[in-house]
Short mmCIF file of N, CA and C in Angstrom, two decimals:
data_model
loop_
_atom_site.label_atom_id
_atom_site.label_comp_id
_atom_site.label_asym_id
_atom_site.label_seq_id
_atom_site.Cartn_x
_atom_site.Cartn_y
_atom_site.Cartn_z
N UNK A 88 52.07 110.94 131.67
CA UNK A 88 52.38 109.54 131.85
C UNK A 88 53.46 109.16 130.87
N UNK A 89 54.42 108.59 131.56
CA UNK A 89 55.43 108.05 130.30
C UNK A 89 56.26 107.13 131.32
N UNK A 90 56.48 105.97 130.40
CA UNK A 90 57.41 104.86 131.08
C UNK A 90 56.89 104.05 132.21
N UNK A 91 55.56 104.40 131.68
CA UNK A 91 54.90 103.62 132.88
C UNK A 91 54.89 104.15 134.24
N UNK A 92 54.79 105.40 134.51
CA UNK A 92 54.69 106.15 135.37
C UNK A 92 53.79 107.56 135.16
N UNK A 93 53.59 108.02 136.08
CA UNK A 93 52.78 109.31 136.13
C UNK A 93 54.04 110.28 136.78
N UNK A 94 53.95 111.63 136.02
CA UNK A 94 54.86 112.41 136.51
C UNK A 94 54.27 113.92 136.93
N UNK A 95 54.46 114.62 136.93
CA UNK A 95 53.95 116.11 137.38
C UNK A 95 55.45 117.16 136.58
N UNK A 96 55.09 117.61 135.32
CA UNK A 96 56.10 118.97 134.45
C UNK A 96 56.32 119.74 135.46
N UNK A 97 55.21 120.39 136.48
CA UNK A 97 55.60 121.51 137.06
C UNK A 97 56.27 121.27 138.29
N UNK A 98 56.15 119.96 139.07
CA UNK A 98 57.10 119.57 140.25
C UNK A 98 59.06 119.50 139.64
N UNK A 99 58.59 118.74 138.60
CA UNK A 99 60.23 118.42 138.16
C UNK A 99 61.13 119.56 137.86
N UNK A 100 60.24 121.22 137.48
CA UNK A 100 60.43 121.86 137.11
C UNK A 100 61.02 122.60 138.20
N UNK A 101 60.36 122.91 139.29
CA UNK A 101 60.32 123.13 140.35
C UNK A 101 61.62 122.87 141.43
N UNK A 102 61.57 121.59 141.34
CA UNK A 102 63.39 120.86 141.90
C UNK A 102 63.99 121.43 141.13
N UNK A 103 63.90 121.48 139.46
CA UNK A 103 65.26 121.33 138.55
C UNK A 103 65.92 123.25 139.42
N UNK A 104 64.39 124.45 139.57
CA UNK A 104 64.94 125.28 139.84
C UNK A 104 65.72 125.49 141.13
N UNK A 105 65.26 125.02 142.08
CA UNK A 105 65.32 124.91 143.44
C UNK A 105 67.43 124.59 143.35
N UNK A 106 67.09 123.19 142.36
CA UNK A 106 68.62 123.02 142.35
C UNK A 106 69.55 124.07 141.60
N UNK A 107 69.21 124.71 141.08
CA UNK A 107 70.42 125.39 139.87
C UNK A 107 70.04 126.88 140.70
N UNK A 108 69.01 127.08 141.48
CA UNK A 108 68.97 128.76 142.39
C UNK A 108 70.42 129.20 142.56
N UNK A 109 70.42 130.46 142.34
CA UNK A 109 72.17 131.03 143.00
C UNK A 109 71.44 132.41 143.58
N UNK A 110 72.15 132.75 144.60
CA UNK A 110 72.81 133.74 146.02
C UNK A 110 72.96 135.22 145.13
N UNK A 111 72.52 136.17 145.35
CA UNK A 111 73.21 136.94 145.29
C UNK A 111 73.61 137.93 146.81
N UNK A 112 74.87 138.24 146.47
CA UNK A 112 74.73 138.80 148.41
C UNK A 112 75.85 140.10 147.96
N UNK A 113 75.64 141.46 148.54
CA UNK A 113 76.24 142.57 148.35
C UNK A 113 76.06 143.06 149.39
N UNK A 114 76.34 144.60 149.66
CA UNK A 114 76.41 145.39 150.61
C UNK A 114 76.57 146.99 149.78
N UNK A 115 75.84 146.96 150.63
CA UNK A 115 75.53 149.08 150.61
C UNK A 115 76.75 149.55 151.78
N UNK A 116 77.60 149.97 150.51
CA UNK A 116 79.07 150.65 152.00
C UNK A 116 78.85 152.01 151.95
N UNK A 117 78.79 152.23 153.10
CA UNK A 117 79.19 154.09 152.99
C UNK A 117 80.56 154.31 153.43
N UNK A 118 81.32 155.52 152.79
CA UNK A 118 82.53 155.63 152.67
C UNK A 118 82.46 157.36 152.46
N UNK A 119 82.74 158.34 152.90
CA UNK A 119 83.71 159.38 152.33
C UNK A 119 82.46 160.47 151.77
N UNK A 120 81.40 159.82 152.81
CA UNK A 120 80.39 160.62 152.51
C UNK A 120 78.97 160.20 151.34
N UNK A 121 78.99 159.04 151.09
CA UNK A 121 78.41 158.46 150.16
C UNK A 121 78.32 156.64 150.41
N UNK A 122 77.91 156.56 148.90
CA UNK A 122 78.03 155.18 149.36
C UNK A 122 78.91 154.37 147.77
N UNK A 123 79.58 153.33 147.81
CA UNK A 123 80.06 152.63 146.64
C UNK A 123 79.27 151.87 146.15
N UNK A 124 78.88 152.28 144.72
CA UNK A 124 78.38 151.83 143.50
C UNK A 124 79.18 151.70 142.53
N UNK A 125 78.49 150.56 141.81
CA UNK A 125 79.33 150.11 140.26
C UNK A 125 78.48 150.35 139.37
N UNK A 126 78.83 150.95 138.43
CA UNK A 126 77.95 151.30 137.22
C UNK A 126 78.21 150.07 135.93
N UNK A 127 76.96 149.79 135.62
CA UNK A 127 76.93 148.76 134.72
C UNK A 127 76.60 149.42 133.37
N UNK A 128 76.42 148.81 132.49
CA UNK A 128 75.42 148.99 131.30
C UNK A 128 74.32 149.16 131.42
N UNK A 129 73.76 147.84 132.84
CA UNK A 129 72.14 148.50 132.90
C UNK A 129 71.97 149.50 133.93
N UNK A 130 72.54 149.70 134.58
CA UNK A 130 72.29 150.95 135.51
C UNK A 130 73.40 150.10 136.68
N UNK A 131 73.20 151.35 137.59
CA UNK A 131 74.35 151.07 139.04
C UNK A 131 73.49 150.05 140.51
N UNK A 132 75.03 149.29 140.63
CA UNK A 132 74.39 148.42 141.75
C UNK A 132 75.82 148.34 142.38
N UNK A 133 75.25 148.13 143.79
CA UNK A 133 76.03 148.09 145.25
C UNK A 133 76.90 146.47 144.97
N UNK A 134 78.32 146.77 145.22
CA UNK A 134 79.06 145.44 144.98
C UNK A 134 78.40 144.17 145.29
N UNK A 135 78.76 143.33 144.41
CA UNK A 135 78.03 142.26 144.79
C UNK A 135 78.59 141.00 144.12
N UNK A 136 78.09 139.39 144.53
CA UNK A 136 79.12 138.80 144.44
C UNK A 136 77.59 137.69 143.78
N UNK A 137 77.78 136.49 142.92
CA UNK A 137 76.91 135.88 142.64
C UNK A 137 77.69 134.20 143.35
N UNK A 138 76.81 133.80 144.11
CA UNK A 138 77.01 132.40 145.20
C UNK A 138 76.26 131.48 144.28
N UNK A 139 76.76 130.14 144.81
CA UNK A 139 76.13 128.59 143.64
C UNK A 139 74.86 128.74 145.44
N UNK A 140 75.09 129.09 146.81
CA UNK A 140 74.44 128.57 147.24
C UNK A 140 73.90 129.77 148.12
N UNK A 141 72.94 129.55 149.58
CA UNK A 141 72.85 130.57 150.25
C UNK A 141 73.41 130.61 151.92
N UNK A 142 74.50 129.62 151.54
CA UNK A 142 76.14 129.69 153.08
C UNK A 142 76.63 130.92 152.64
N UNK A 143 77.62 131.25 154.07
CA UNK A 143 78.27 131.52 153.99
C UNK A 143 78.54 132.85 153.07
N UNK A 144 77.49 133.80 153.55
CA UNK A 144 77.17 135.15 152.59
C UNK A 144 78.18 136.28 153.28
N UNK A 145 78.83 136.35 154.27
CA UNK A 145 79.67 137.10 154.88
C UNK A 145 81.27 137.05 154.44
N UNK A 146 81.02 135.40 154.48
CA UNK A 146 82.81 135.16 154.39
C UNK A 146 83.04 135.33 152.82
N UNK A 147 82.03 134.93 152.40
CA UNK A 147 82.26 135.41 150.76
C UNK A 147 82.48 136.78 149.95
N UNK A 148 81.70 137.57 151.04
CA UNK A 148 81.74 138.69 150.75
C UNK A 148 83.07 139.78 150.81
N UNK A 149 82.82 139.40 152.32
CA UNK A 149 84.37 139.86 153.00
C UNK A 149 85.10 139.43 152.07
N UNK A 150 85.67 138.42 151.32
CA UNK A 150 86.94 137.99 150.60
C UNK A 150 86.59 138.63 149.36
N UNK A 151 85.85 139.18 148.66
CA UNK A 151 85.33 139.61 147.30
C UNK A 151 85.87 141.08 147.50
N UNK A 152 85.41 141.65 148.39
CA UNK A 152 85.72 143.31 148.74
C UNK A 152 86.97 143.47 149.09
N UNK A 153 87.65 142.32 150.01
CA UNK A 153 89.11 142.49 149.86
C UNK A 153 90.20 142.45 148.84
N UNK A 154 89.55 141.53 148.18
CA UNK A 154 90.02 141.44 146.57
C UNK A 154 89.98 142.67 145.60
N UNK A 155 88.88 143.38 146.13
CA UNK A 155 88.92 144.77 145.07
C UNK A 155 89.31 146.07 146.35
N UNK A 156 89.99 145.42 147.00
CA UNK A 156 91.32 146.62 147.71
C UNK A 156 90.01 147.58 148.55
N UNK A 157 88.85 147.22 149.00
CA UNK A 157 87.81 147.90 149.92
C UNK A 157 88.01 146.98 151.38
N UNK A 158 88.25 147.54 152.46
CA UNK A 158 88.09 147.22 153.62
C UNK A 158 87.29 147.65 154.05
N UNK A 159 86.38 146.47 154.61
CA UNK A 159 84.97 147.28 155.06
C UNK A 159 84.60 146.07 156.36
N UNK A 160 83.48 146.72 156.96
CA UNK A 160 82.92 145.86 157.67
C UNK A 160 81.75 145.87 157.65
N UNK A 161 80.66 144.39 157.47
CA UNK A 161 79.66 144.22 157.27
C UNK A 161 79.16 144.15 158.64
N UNK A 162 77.90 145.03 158.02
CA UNK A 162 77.25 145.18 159.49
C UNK A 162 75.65 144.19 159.49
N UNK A 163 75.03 144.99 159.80
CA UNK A 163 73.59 144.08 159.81
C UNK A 163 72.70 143.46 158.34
N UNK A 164 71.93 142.78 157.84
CA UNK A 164 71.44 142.37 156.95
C UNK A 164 70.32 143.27 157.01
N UNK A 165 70.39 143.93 155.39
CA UNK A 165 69.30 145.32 155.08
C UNK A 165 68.29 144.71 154.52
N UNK A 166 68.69 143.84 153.38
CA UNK A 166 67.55 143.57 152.50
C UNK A 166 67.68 141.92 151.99
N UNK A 167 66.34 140.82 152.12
CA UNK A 167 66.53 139.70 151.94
C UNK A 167 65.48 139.25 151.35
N UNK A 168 65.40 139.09 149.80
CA UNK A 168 63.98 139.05 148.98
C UNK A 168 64.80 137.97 147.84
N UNK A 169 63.52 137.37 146.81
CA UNK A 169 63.82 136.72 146.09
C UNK A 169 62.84 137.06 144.74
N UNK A 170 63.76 136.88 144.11
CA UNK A 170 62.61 137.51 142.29
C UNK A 170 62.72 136.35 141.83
N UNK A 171 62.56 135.26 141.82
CA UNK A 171 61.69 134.23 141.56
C UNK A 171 63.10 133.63 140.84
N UNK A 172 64.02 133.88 140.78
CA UNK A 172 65.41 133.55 139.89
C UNK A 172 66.01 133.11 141.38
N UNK A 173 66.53 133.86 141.85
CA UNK A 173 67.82 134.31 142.67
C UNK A 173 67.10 134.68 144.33
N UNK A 174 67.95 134.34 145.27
CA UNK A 174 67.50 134.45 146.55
C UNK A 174 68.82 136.10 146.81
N UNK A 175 68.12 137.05 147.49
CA UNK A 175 69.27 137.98 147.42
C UNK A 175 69.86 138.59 148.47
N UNK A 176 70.78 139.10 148.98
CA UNK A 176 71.12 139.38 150.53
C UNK A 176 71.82 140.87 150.31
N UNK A 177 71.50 142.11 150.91
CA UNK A 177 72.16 142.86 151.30
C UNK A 177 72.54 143.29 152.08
N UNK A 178 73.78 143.98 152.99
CA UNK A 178 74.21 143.98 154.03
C UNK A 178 74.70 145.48 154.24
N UNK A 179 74.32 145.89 155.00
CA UNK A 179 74.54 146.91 155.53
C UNK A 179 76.52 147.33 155.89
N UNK A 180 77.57 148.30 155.71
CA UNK A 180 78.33 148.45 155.70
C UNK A 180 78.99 149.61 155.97
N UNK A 181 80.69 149.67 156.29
CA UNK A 181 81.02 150.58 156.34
C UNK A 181 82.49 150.57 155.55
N UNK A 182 83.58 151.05 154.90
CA UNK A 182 84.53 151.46 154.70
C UNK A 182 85.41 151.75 155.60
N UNK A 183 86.55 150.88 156.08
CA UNK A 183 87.63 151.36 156.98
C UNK A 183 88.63 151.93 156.33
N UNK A 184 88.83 152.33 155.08
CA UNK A 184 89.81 152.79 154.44
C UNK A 184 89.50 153.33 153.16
N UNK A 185 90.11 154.12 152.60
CA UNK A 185 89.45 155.05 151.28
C UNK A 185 89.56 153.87 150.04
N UNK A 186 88.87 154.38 149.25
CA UNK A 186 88.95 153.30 148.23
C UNK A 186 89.95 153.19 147.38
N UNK A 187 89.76 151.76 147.05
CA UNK A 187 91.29 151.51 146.01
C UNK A 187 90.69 150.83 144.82
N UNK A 188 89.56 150.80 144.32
CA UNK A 188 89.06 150.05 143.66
C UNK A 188 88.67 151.17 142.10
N UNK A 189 88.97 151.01 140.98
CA UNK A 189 88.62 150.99 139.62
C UNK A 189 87.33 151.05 139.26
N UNK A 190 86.77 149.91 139.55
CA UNK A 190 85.41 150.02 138.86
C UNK A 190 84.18 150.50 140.49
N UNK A 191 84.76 150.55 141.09
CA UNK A 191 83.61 151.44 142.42
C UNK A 191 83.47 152.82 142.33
N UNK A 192 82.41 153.72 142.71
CA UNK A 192 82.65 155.18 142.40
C UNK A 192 81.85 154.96 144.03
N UNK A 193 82.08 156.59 144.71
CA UNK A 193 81.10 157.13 145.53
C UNK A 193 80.15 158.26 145.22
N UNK A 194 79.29 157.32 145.39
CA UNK A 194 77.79 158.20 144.81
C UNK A 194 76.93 159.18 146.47
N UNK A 195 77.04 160.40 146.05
CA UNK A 195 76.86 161.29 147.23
C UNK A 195 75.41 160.93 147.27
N UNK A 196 74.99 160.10 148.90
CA UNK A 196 73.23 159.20 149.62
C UNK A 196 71.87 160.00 148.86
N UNK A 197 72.06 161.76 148.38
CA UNK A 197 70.99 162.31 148.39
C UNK A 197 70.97 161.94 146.26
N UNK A 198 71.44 161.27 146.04
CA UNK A 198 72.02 161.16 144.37
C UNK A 198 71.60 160.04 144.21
N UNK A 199 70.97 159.09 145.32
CA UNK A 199 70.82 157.44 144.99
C UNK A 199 69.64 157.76 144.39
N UNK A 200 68.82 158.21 144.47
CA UNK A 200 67.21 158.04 144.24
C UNK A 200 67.01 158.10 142.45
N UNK A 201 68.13 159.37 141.75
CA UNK A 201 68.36 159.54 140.71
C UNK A 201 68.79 158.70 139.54
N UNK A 202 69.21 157.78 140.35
CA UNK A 202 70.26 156.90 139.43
C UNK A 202 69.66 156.03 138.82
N UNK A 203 69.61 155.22 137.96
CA UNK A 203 69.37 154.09 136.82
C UNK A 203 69.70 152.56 137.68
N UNK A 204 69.25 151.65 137.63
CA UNK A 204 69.28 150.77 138.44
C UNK A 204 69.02 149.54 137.74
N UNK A 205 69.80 148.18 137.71
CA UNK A 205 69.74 147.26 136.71
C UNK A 205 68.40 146.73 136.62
N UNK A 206 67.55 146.08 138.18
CA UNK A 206 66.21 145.66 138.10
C UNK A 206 65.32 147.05 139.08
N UNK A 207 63.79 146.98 139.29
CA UNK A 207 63.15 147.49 140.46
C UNK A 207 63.37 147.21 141.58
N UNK A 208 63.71 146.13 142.10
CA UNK A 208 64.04 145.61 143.25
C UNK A 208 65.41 146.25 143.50
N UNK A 209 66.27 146.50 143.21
CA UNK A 209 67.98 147.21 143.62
C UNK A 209 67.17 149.01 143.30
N UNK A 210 66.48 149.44 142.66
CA UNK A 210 66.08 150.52 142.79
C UNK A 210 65.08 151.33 143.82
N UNK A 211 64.14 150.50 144.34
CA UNK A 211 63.58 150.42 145.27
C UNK A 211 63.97 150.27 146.56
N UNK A 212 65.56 149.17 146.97
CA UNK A 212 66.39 149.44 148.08
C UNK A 212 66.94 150.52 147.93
N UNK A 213 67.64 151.02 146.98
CA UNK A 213 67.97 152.14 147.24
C UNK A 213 67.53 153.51 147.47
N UNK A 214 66.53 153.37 146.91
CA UNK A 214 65.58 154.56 147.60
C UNK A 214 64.97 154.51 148.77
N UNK A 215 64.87 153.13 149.74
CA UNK A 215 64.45 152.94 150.66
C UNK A 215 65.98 153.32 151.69
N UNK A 216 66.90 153.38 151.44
CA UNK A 216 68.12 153.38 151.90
C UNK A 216 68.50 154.81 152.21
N UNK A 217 67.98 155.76 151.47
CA UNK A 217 68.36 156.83 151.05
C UNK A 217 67.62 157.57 151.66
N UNK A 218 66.18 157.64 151.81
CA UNK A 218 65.55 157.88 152.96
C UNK A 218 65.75 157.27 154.58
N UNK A 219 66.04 156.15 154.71
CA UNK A 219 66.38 155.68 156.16
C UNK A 219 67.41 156.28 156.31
N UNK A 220 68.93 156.89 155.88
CA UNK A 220 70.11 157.48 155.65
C UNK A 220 70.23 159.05 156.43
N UNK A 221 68.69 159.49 155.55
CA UNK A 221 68.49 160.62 155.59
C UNK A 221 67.96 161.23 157.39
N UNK A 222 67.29 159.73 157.67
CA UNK A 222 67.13 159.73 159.43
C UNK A 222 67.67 159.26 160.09
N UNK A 223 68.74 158.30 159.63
CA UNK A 223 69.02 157.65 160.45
C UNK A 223 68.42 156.69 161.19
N UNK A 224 67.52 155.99 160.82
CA UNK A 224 66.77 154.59 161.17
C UNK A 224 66.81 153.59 159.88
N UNK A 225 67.10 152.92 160.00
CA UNK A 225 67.53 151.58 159.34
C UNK A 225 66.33 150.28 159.35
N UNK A 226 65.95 149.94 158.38
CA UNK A 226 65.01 148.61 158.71
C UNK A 226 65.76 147.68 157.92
N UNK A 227 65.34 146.46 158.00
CA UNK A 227 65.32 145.31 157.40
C UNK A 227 64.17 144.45 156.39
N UNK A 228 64.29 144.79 155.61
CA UNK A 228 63.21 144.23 154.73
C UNK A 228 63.39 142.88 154.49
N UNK A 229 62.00 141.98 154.41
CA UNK A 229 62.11 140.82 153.80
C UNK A 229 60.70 140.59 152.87
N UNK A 230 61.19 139.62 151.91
CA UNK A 230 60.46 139.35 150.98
C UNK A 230 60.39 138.88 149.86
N UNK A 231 59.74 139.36 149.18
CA UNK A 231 59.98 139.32 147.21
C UNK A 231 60.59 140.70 146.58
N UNK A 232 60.84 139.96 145.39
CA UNK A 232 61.02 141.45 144.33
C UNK A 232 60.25 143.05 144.87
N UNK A 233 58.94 142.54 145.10
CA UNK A 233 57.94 143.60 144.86
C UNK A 233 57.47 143.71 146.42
N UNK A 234 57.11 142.82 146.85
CA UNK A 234 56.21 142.89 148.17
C UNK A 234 56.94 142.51 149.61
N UNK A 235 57.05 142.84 150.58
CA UNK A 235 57.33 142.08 152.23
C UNK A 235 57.08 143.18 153.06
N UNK A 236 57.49 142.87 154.40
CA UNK A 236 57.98 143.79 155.02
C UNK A 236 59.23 144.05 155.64
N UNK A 237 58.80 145.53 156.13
CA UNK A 237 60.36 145.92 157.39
C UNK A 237 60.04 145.64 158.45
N UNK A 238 61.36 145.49 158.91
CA UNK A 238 61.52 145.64 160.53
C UNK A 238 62.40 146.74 161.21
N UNK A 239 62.66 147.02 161.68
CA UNK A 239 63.40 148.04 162.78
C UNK A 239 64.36 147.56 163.20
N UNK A 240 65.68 148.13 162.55
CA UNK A 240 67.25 147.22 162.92
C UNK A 240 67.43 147.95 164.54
N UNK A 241 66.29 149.27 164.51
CA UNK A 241 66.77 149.99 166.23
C UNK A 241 66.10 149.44 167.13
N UNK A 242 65.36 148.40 166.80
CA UNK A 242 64.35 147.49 167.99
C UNK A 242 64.65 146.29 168.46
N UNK A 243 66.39 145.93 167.60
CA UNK A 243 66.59 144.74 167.88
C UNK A 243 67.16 145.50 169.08
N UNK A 244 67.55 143.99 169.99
CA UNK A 244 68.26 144.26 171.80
C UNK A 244 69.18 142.88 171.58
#
């Protein structure tokens, strides 16, 4: 109670996050036999771009990858979860042209599982990636950090 009102800490808290949430949206490209990763300090993650909102995750993207000299085309949406920060989008991809980019490497698909990864959630797609890769069936996950499910990108019509 204050000011002559009754308030609720955890609602206000709640909006304040809702308002300040940001996008993250990337793509898993394969290229040249592999796929493009950026190696960080905390481990390697699939390009990616940080949004104030959750529009317009394609056109943003597309202009981010063109900017770092990768022509690619985004294909279907792989992975769409939220860790309690950030709402996150990954997109499935391909490389129309060899790379021109500095800070991208190609990491050969059977090498993803190995790698160091900034959170569990980008480590866990990628090992989920790496096996679907390995068959050739593709799902779509949705969810949280930790928990959702897939779907079958070969069942859509």
């Amino acid at each position: 109670y204050e000011g002559g009102r009754y308030f609720s800490l955890g609602l206000e808290r709640r909006i304040e996050d809702i308002q300040t949430s940001q996008a993250i949206c990337g793509a898993i490209i394969e290229t040249d036999g592999g796929v493009l990763l950026e190696e960080t300090p905390d481990g390697f993650r699939p390009p990616q771009i940080i949004q104030k909102d959750r529009a317009h995750h394609r056109t943003a993207l597309t202009a981010y990858l063109s900017s770092e000299g990768i022509k690619a085309r985004l294909g279907s949406a792989y992975s769409v979860f939220d860790d309690g920060l950030r709402h996150s989008v990954y997109f499935l991809a391909e490389a129309s042209s060899r790379l021109r980019s500095d800070r991208l490497q190609v990491i050969p698909v059977p090498d993803l599982t190995r790698l160091e990864y900034p959170t569990p959630a980008l480590a866990q797609m990628m090992k989920r990636y790496s096996v679907e890769a390995h068959i050739g069936d593709f799902s779509l996950y949705i969810g949280d950090a930790t928990r959702g499910d897939t779907h079958s990108l070969s069942d859509r019509s």
